[in-house]
PDB file of C-alpha atoms in Angstrom:
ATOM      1  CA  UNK A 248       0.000   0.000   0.000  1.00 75.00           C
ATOM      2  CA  UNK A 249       2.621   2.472   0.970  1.00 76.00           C
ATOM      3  CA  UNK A 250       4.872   1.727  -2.530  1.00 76.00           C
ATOM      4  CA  UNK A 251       1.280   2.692  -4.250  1.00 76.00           C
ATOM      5  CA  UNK A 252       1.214   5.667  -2.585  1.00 77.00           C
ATOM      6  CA  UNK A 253       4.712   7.056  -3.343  1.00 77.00           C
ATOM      7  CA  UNK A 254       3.768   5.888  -6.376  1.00 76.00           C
ATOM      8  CA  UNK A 255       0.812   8.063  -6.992  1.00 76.00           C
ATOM      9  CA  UNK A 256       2.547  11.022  -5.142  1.00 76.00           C
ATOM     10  CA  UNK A 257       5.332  11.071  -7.831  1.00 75.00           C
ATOM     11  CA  UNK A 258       3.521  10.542 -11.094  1.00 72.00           C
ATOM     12  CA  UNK A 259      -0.326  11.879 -10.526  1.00 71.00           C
ATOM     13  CA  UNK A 260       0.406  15.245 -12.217  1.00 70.00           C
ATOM     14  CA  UNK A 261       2.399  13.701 -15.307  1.00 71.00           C
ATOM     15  CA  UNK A 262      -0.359  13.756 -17.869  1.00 76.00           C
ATOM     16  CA  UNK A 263      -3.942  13.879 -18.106  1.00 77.00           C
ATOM     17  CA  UNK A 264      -4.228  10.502 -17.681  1.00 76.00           C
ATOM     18  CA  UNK A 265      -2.442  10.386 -14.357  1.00 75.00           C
ATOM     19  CA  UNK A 266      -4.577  13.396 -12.915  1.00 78.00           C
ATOM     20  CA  UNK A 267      -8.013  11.375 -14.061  1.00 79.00           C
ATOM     21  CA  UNK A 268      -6.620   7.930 -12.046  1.00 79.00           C
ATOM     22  CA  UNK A 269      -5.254  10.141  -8.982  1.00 79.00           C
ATOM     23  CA  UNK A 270      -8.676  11.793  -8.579  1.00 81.00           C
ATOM     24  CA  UNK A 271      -9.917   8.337  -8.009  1.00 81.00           C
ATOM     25  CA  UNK A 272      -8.049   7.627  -5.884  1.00 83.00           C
ATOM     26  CA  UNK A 273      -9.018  10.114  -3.439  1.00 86.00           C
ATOM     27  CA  UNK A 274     -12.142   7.883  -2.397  1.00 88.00           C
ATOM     28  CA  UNK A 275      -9.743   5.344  -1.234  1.00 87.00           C
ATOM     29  CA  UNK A 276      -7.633   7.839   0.576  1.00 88.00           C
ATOM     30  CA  UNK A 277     -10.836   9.075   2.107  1.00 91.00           C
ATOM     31  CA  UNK A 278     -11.428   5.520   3.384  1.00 92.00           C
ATOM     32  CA  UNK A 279      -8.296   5.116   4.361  1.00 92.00           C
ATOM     33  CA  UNK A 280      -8.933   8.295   6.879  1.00 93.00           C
ATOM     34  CA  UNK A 281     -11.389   6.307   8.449  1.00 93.00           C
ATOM     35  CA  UNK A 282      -9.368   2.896   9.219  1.00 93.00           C
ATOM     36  CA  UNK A 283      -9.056   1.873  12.751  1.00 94.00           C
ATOM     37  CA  UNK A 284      -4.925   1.905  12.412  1.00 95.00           C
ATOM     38  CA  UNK A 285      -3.607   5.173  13.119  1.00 95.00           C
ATOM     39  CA  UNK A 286      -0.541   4.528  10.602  1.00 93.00           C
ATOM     40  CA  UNK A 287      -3.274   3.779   7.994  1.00 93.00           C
ATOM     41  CA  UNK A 288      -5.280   7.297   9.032  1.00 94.00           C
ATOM     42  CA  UNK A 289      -1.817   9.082   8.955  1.00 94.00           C
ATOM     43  CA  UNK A 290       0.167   7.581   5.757  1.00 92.00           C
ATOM     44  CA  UNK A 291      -3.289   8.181   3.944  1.00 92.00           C
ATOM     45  CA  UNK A 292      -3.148  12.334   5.290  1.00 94.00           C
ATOM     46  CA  UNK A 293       0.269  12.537   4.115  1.00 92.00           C
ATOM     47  CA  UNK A 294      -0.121  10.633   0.734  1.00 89.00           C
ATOM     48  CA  UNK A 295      -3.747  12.718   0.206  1.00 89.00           C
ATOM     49  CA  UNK A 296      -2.037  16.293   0.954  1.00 90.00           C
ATOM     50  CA  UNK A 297       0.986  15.241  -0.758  1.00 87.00           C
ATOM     51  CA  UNK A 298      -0.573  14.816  -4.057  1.00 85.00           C
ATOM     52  CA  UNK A 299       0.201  18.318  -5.966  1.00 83.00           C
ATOM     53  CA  UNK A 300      -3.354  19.036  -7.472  1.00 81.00           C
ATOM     54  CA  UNK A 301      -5.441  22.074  -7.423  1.00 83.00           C
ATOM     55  CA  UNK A 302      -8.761  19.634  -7.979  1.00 83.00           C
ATOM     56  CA  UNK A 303      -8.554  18.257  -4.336  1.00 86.00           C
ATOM     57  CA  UNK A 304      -7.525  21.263  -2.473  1.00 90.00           C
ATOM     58  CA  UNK A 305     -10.875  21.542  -0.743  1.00 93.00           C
ATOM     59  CA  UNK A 306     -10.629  18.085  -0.119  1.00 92.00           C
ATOM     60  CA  UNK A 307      -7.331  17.855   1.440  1.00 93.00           C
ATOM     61  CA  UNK A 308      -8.587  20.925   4.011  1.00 94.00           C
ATOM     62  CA  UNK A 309     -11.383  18.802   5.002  1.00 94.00           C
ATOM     63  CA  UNK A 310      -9.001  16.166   5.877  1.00 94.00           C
ATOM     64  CA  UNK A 311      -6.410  18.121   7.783  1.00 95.00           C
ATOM     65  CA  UNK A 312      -9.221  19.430   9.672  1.00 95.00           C
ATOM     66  CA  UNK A 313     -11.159  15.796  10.631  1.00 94.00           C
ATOM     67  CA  UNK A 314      -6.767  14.626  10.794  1.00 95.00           C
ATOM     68  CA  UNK A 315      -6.488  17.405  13.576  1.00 95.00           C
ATOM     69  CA  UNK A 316      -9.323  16.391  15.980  1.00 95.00           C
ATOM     70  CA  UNK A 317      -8.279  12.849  15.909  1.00 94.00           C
ATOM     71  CA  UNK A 318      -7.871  10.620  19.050  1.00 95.00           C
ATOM     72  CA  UNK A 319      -4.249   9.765  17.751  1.00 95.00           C
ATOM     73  CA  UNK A 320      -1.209  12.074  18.339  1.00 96.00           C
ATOM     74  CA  UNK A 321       0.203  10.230  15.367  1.00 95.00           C
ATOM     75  CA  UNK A 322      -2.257  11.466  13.306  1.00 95.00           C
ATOM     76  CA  UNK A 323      -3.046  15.148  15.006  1.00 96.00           C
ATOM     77  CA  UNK A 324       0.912  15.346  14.271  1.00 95.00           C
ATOM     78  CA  UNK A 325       0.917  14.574  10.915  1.00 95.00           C
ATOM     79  CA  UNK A 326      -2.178  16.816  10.447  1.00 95.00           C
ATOM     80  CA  UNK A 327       0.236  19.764  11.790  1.00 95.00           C
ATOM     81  CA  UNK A 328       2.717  18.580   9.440  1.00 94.00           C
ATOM     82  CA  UNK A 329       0.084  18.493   6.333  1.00 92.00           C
ATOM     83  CA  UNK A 330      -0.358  22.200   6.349  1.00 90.00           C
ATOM     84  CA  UNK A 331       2.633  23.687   5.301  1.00 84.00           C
ATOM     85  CA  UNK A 332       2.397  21.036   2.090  1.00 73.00           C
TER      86      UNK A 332
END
């Protein structure tokens, strides 16, 4: 899961094609928010904010903001770290 990720990080804004197959995978990202592991919940906040699209700003806000109220530290912290990206 986490090779996918870097994966999707480094090549979702090389063509069209790439942007189309990155913006779905947001929904899985947005599951992935959701798991019951904290390291799932916080690689999917830094994979989602890491992806350098305009289309999913609005989306990547709403999960910084759900990130930062999160029982976790692991996740509150990577929240804090997701803003600056």
């Amino acid at each position: 899961k986490k090779l996918v990720y870097m994966y999707l990080v480094h090549h979702a804004d090389a063509d069209q094609q790439c942007r189309e197959l990155s913006l779905l995978a947001i929904n899985s990202f947005q599951r992935d928010l959701a798991n019951k592991n904290q390291l799932i919940r916080g690689l999917a906040l830094r994979v989602m904010t890491s992806i350098p699209m305009r289309d999913i700003l609005q989306i990547q806000v709403m999960a910084i903001r759900k990130a930062s109220a999160d029982v976790s530290p692991y996740v509150r912290k990577t929240a804090a770290h997701s803003i600056s990206k």
